[in-house]
Amino acid sequence: MKTIQETRRRTPLQEFRAAIRDIIPLAFGVAIYGAAFGLLAAQAGMSELQTGVMGTFVFAGSSQIVAAERLVAGAGAFAAIVAGLALNLRLLLMTASLRDEFAGRPIWQVLLGVHLTSDENWALMHAARAKGMHAGYWYLVGGGASLLLVWIVSTVLGVSFAKALPDPRAVGIDFAFTAAFIAILCNLWRGVEDFLPWAVSIGCAGALTLLTPVEPSWALAFGGVAGAAVAGIFQND
Amino acid sequence: MTEQWWLILGLAIGTYSIRLGGYFLGAQLPSSGAWSRALTALPGSLIAALLAVILIQGGTADWLAASIALAVAMLTRSLPLTMIAGIVAVWFLRISL
C-alpha cells in the first residue's frame, strides 16, 4: 500500500518537467529582458557569438546588463566586471540557502546546479515548496535549464534585430519581474513569525538605499542577511 | 584579446566563483539552531529586500501597480495572473499619471 508520502514524492524527471511548465510565465519575462540586453550588447560592440558565450557562461541577466552598460559608457572592462559582480553578491546567499538540495549529490550535479541558480527559478522553487509541492534539486535544474536556453536565444536574437525592438519600459514589461517577486513573496509567507525578519530586511535595504551612498546591490544583500539574522536569533524551531 | 572578451571572461569566472562560494558557505554552516533558522528565512528575506530596492528606485506608478499586484497575488495565489495584472496596471498608470 502506498502512503501519502510516497504518492506525493516525484521522480527527478517529473520534477524537471513540472519546473519547465511552471517557469513559462517567468520565461516570457526573461525573453523580453534578453532581447533588451541584446540591444545593449550590440551598442557595446558585441557580436552574436560573444553574446551567446556570455549568456551561457555568465547567466546572470541584471549583471550582464549593468556590465554592458558600463562598457557602452566607456568605463573599461575592469570597472564593468566589478559593477556586474557587485550585483551578483546575492547569488552567494542563494546558493548557500540551497545546501539541503546539494547535500550528498555527486560533484557534477553541484557544479551544474550552482550555475543554473538564478533569481527566477530559485524563488519559484521555494514558492512551489511553500505550496506543498515536492520541488527540489531537479525542479531547480529544470527551471534553470529552460531559462538558460531562453536567455541565450533571446539575447542573440536581440543583437541581430537590435533596431526593431520597442523599449520595454514604454510597454510596462520591465515591471514583469517586480510583479512576479510579489507573487512569490506571498507564497513564501509562513505566518506572523516572518513579519519581523521581513520588516528588518525591507527597513535595512530601504534605509541604506535612501540614506547612504551604498550601491543598491550591497543594500539588498545586507538587508537580506539582516532579516535572516533576526529570524535566526528570535524565531523558535 | 578585445575589451568585450575580457569582460565576458572576468564576469563568467567571477560569477561562477560567487555561486560555488555560496555552496561551500552553506555546507560549512551548522545544520541546526540559529544558523539553520537564518538560512531557512534567507529566501523570503532576500526577496523582500530586492523588492524594497526595486520599488524605491521606481515612481508613483510603480508603487500603485505593486499594490494592485499584491492584491491580485493574495486573492488568486497565481503567478501568471499577478504578472499580467502588474504589467497592465503599470502600463496604464504610467501613461495616465
Coordinates of C-alpha atoms in Angstrom, one line a residue:
Chain A
M1 CA 0.0 0.0 0.0
K2 CA 1.3 3.4 -0.9
T3 CA 1.5 6.0 1.9
I4 CA 0.6 9.7 1.2
Q5 CA 4.3 10.5 1.4
E6 CA 5.1 8.1 -1.5
T7 CA 2.4 9.3 -3.8
R8 CA 3.4 12.9 -3.4
R9 CA 7.1 12.3 -3.9
R10 CA 8.1 12.7 -7.6
T11 CA 10.8 11.3 -9.7
P12 CA 13.6 13.6 -11.0
L13 CA 12.1 13.6 -14.5
Q14 CA 8.6 14.6 -13.1
E15 CA 10.2 17.4 -11.1
F16 CA 12.2 18.6 -14.1
R17 CA 9.1 18.6 -16.3
A18 CA 6.9 20.3 -13.7
A19 CA 9.5 23.1 -13.4
I20 CA 9.6 23.6 -17.2
R21 CA 5.8 24.0 -17.1
D22 CA 5.7 26.3 -14.1
I23 CA 8.6 28.6 -15.3
I24 CA 6.8 29.5 -18.6
P25 CA 5.4 32.9 -17.4
L26 CA 8.8 33.9 -16.0
A27 CA 10.5 32.6 -19.2
F28 CA 8.4 35.2 -21.2
G29 CA 9.7 37.9 -18.9
V30 CA 13.3 36.6 -19.4
A31 CA 12.9 36.6 -23.2
I32 CA 11.9 40.2 -23.2
Y33 CA 14.8 41.1 -21.0
G34 CA 17.1 39.0 -23.2
A35 CA 16.1 41.0 -26.2
A36 CA 16.6 44.2 -24.4
F37 CA 20.1 43.0 -23.3
G38 CA 20.9 42.1 -26.9
L39 CA 20.2 45.7 -27.9
L40 CA 22.6 46.9 -25.3
A41 CA 25.2 44.3 -26.2
A42 CA 25.1 45.5 -29.8
Q43 CA 25.8 49.0 -28.6
A44 CA 28.7 47.7 -26.6
G45 CA 30.2 46.3 -29.8
M46 CA 29.5 42.6 -29.0
S47 CA 28.8 40.1 -31.8
E48 CA 26.2 37.3 -31.7
L49 CA 28.9 34.8 -30.8
Q50 CA 30.2 36.9 -27.9
T51 CA 26.6 37.5 -26.6
G52 CA 25.9 33.8 -26.8
V53 CA 29.1 32.8 -24.9
M54 CA 28.4 35.5 -22.3
G55 CA 24.8 34.3 -21.7
T56 CA 25.9 30.7 -21.5
F57 CA 28.8 31.2 -19.0
V58 CA 27.6 34.2 -17.0
F59 CA 23.8 33.5 -17.0
A60 CA 23.0 36.5 -14.7
G61 CA 20.8 39.0 -16.6
S62 CA 21.0 42.0 -14.4
S63 CA 24.8 41.9 -14.0
Q64 CA 25.2 41.4 -17.8
I65 CA 23.0 44.5 -18.4
V66 CA 25.0 46.6 -15.9
A67 CA 28.4 45.4 -17.2
A68 CA 27.4 46.1 -20.8
E69 CA 26.0 49.5 -19.9
R70 CA 29.4 50.4 -18.2
L71 CA 31.2 49.3 -21.3
V72 CA 29.0 51.5 -23.5
A73 CA 29.7 54.3 -21.1
G74 CA 33.5 53.8 -21.7
A75 CA 34.3 52.7 -18.2
G76 CA 36.6 49.9 -19.4
A77 CA 36.4 46.1 -18.9
F78 CA 37.7 46.1 -15.3
A79 CA 35.2 48.6 -14.0
A80 CA 32.4 46.8 -15.9
I81 CA 33.4 43.5 -14.3
V82 CA 33.4 45.0 -10.8
A83 CA 30.0 46.6 -11.3
G84 CA 28.5 43.4 -12.7
L85 CA 29.9 41.2 -9.9
A86 CA 28.6 43.5 -7.2
L87 CA 25.1 42.9 -8.5
N88 CA 25.8 39.1 -8.2
L89 CA 26.6 39.1 -4.5
R90 CA 23.1 37.9 -3.7
L91 CA 23.9 34.7 -5.7
L92 CA 26.2 33.7 -2.9
L93 CA 23.3 33.8 -0.4
M94 CA 21.0 32.0 -2.8
T95 CA 23.3 29.0 -3.4
A96 CA 24.1 29.0 0.3
S97 CA 20.4 28.6 1.1
L98 CA 20.3 25.6 -1.3
R99 CA 22.6 23.4 0.8
D100 CA 19.9 20.8 1.6
E101 CA 19.3 20.4 -2.2
F102 CA 23.0 20.0 -2.9
A103 CA 23.9 17.8 0.1
G104 CA 25.1 14.3 -0.8
R105 CA 25.0 14.9 -4.6
P106 CA 27.8 14.0 -6.9
I107 CA 30.1 16.9 -7.7
W108 CA 29.0 17.3 -11.3
Q109 CA 25.4 17.9 -10.1
V110 CA 26.6 20.5 -7.6
L111 CA 28.7 22.3 -10.3
L112 CA 25.7 22.2 -12.7
G113 CA 23.1 23.2 -10.0
V114 CA 25.0 26.3 -8.8
H115 CA 25.4 27.6 -12.3
L116 CA 21.7 27.1 -13.1
T117 CA 20.7 29.0 -9.9
S118 CA 19.1 32.3 -11.0
D119 CA 16.6 34.6 -9.2
E120 CA 13.5 33.3 -11.0
N121 CA 13.9 29.5 -10.8
W122 CA 15.4 29.7 -7.2
A123 CA 12.4 31.8 -6.0
L124 CA 9.9 29.7 -7.9
M125 CA 11.3 26.5 -6.3
H126 CA 10.8 28.0 -2.8
A127 CA 7.3 29.2 -3.7
A128 CA 6.4 25.7 -5.1
R129 CA 7.6 24.1 -2.0
A130 CA 5.7 26.6 0.2
K131 CA 2.5 25.5 -1.7
G132 CA 3.3 21.9 -0.5
M133 CA 4.7 20.7 -3.9
H134 CA 7.7 18.3 -3.9
A135 CA 10.2 20.7 -5.5
G136 CA 13.9 20.1 -5.0
Y137 CA 17.2 19.8 -7.0
W138 CA 15.7 18.7 -10.3
Y139 CA 12.9 21.3 -10.1
L140 CA 15.7 23.9 -9.7
V141 CA 17.7 22.5 -12.6
G142 CA 14.6 22.1 -14.9
G143 CA 13.7 25.7 -14.4
G144 CA 17.3 26.9 -14.7
A145 CA 17.9 24.9 -18.0
S146 CA 14.7 26.4 -19.5
L147 CA 15.8 29.9 -18.6
L148 CA 19.3 29.4 -19.8
L149 CA 18.0 28.3 -23.2
V150 CA 15.5 31.2 -23.4
W151 CA 18.2 33.6 -22.3
I152 CA 20.8 32.6 -24.9
V153 CA 18.2 32.5 -27.8
S154 CA 16.6 35.9 -26.9
T155 CA 19.9 37.7 -26.2
V156 CA 21.5 36.5 -29.5
L157 CA 18.3 37.4 -31.4
G158 CA 18.4 40.8 -29.6
V159 CA 21.8 41.5 -31.1
S160 CA 20.7 40.6 -34.6
F161 CA 17.4 42.6 -34.5
A162 CA 18.6 45.4 -32.3
K163 CA 17.0 48.2 -34.3
A164 CA 13.4 46.7 -34.5
L165 CA 12.7 46.3 -30.7
P166 CA 10.4 48.5 -28.6
D167 CA 11.6 50.0 -25.3
P168 CA 10.5 47.6 -22.5
R169 CA 9.7 50.5 -20.2
A170 CA 7.3 52.0 -22.6
V171 CA 5.1 48.9 -22.7
G172 CA 5.4 48.2 -18.9
I173 CA 7.2 44.9 -19.4
D174 CA 10.1 46.0 -17.1
F175 CA 7.5 45.5 -14.3
A176 CA 7.1 41.8 -15.0
F177 CA 9.6 40.6 -12.5
T178 CA 8.6 43.1 -9.8
A179 CA 5.0 41.6 -10.0
A180 CA 6.5 38.0 -10.1
F181 CA 8.5 38.6 -7.0
I182 CA 5.4 40.0 -5.2
A183 CA 3.5 36.8 -6.1
I184 CA 6.4 34.6 -5.0
L185 CA 6.8 36.5 -1.7
C186 CA 3.1 36.0 -0.9
N187 CA 3.7 32.2 -1.3
L188 CA 6.7 32.3 1.0
W189 CA 4.7 33.9 3.8
R190 CA 4.6 31.3 6.6
G191 CA 2.8 33.4 9.2
V192 CA 3.4 36.2 11.7
E193 CA 6.8 34.9 12.6
D194 CA 8.0 36.2 9.2
F195 CA 6.9 39.7 9.9
L196 CA 9.9 40.9 12.0
P197 CA 12.6 39.4 9.7
W198 CA 11.0 40.8 6.6
A199 CA 10.4 44.2 8.1
V200 CA 14.0 44.4 9.2
S201 CA 15.1 43.3 5.8
I202 CA 13.0 45.9 4.0
G203 CA 13.9 48.5 6.5
C204 CA 17.7 48.0 6.2
A205 CA 17.7 47.7 2.4
G206 CA 15.4 50.7 2.1
A207 CA 17.4 52.9 4.6
L208 CA 20.7 52.0 3.0
T209 CA 19.4 52.9 -0.5
L210 CA 17.7 56.1 0.5
L211 CA 20.0 57.5 3.2
T212 CA 23.5 56.3 2.2
P213 CA 25.6 56.3 -1.0
V214 CA 25.7 52.5 -0.7
E215 CA 25.1 50.6 -4.1
P216 CA 21.6 49.1 -4.3
S217 CA 23.1 45.6 -4.8
W218 CA 25.0 45.9 -1.5
A219 CA 21.9 47.3 0.2
L220 CA 19.8 44.4 -0.8
A221 CA 22.4 41.8 0.2
F222 CA 22.8 43.5 3.6
G223 CA 19.0 43.7 4.1
G224 CA 18.6 40.0 3.3
V225 CA 21.3 39.0 5.7
A226 CA 20.0 41.3 8.5
G227 CA 16.4 39.8 8.1
A228 CA 17.8 36.2 8.1
A229 CA 19.9 37.0 11.2
V230 CA 16.8 38.3 13.1
A231 CA 15.0 35.1 12.2
G232 CA 18.0 33.0 13.4
I233 CA 18.1 34.9 16.7
F234 CA 14.4 35.4 17.6
Q235 CA 12.4 32.6 15.9
N236 CA 11.8 29.2 17.5
D237 CA 12.5 25.9 15.7
Chain B
M1 CA 42.1 40.0 -26.8
T2 CA 39.3 42.6 -27.2
E3 CA 37.7 44.5 -24.3
Q4 CA 34.5 42.5 -24.9
W5 CA 36.2 39.2 -24.4
W6 CA 37.9 40.3 -21.3
L7 CA 34.5 41.4 -19.9
I8 CA 33.0 38.1 -20.7
L9 CA 35.9 36.1 -19.2
G10 CA 36.0 38.2 -16.0
L11 CA 32.3 38.2 -15.4
A12 CA 32.0 34.5 -16.1
I13 CA 34.8 33.4 -13.8
G14 CA 33.7 35.9 -11.0
T15 CA 30.0 34.9 -11.2
Y16 CA 30.7 31.2 -11.1
S17 CA 33.1 31.7 -8.1
I18 CA 30.3 33.5 -6.3
R19 CA 27.8 30.8 -7.0
L20 CA 30.2 28.0 -6.0
G21 CA 31.4 30.0 -2.9
G22 CA 27.8 30.1 -1.7
Y23 CA 27.6 26.3 -1.9
F24 CA 30.8 26.0 0.3
L25 CA 29.5 28.6 2.7
G26 CA 26.2 26.8 3.1
A27 CA 27.9 23.4 3.6
Q28 CA 30.1 24.9 6.4
L29 CA 27.3 26.3 8.5
P30 CA 25.7 24.2 11.3
S31 CA 22.6 22.3 10.4
S32 CA 20.6 23.2 13.4
G33 CA 20.0 26.2 15.7
A34 CA 20.2 29.9 14.9
W35 CA 22.3 29.4 11.7
S36 CA 19.8 26.9 10.3
R37 CA 16.8 29.1 11.1
A38 CA 18.6 32.1 9.4
L39 CA 19.3 30.1 6.2
T40 CA 15.7 28.9 6.1
A41 CA 14.5 32.5 6.5
L42 CA 17.0 33.8 3.9
P43 CA 15.0 33.4 0.7
G44 CA 11.9 35.4 1.9
S45 CA 14.1 38.0 3.5
L46 CA 16.2 38.4 0.4
I47 CA 13.2 38.7 -2.0
A48 CA 11.7 41.3 0.4
A49 CA 14.9 43.3 0.3
L50 CA 15.1 43.0 -3.5
L51 CA 11.5 44.4 -3.9
A52 CA 12.2 47.2 -1.5
V53 CA 15.3 48.3 -3.6
I54 CA 13.4 48.0 -6.9
L55 CA 10.4 50.0 -5.6
I56 CA 12.5 52.7 -4.1
Q57 CA 14.0 53.3 -7.5
G58 CA 10.6 53.4 -9.2
G59 CA 8.0 56.1 -9.2
T60 CA 4.4 56.5 -8.0
A61 CA 3.0 54.4 -10.9
D62 CA 5.3 51.5 -9.8
W63 CA 4.1 51.8 -6.2
L64 CA 0.4 51.8 -7.2
A65 CA 0.9 48.9 -9.6
A66 CA 2.8 47.0 -6.9
S67 CA -0.2 47.4 -4.6
I68 CA -2.5 46.1 -7.3
A69 CA -0.2 43.2 -7.9
L70 CA -0.1 42.4 -4.2
A71 CA -3.9 42.4 -4.0
V72 CA -4.1 40.1 -7.1
A73 CA -1.4 37.8 -5.6
M74 CA -3.2 37.5 -2.3
L75 CA -6.6 36.9 -3.9
T76 CA -5.6 34.5 -6.7
R77 CA -2.2 33.0 -5.5
S78 CA -1.4 32.8 -9.2
L79 CA 2.0 33.8 -10.6
P80 CA 0.9 34.4 -14.3
L81 CA -2.2 36.4 -13.2
T82 CA -0.2 38.6 -10.9
M83 CA 2.4 39.3 -13.6
I84 CA -0.3 40.2 -16.1
A85 CA -2.2 42.4 -13.6
G86 CA 1.1 44.2 -12.7
I87 CA 2.2 44.8 -16.3
V88 CA -1.2 46.1 -17.4
A89 CA -1.5 48.3 -14.2
V90 CA 1.9 49.9 -14.6
W91 CA 1.5 50.5 -18.3
F92 CA -1.9 52.2 -17.7
L93 CA -0.7 54.2 -14.7
R94 CA 2.5 55.4 -16.4
I95 CA 0.5 56.9 -19.3
S96 CA -2.2 58.4 -17.1
L97 CA -0.2 59.8 -14.2

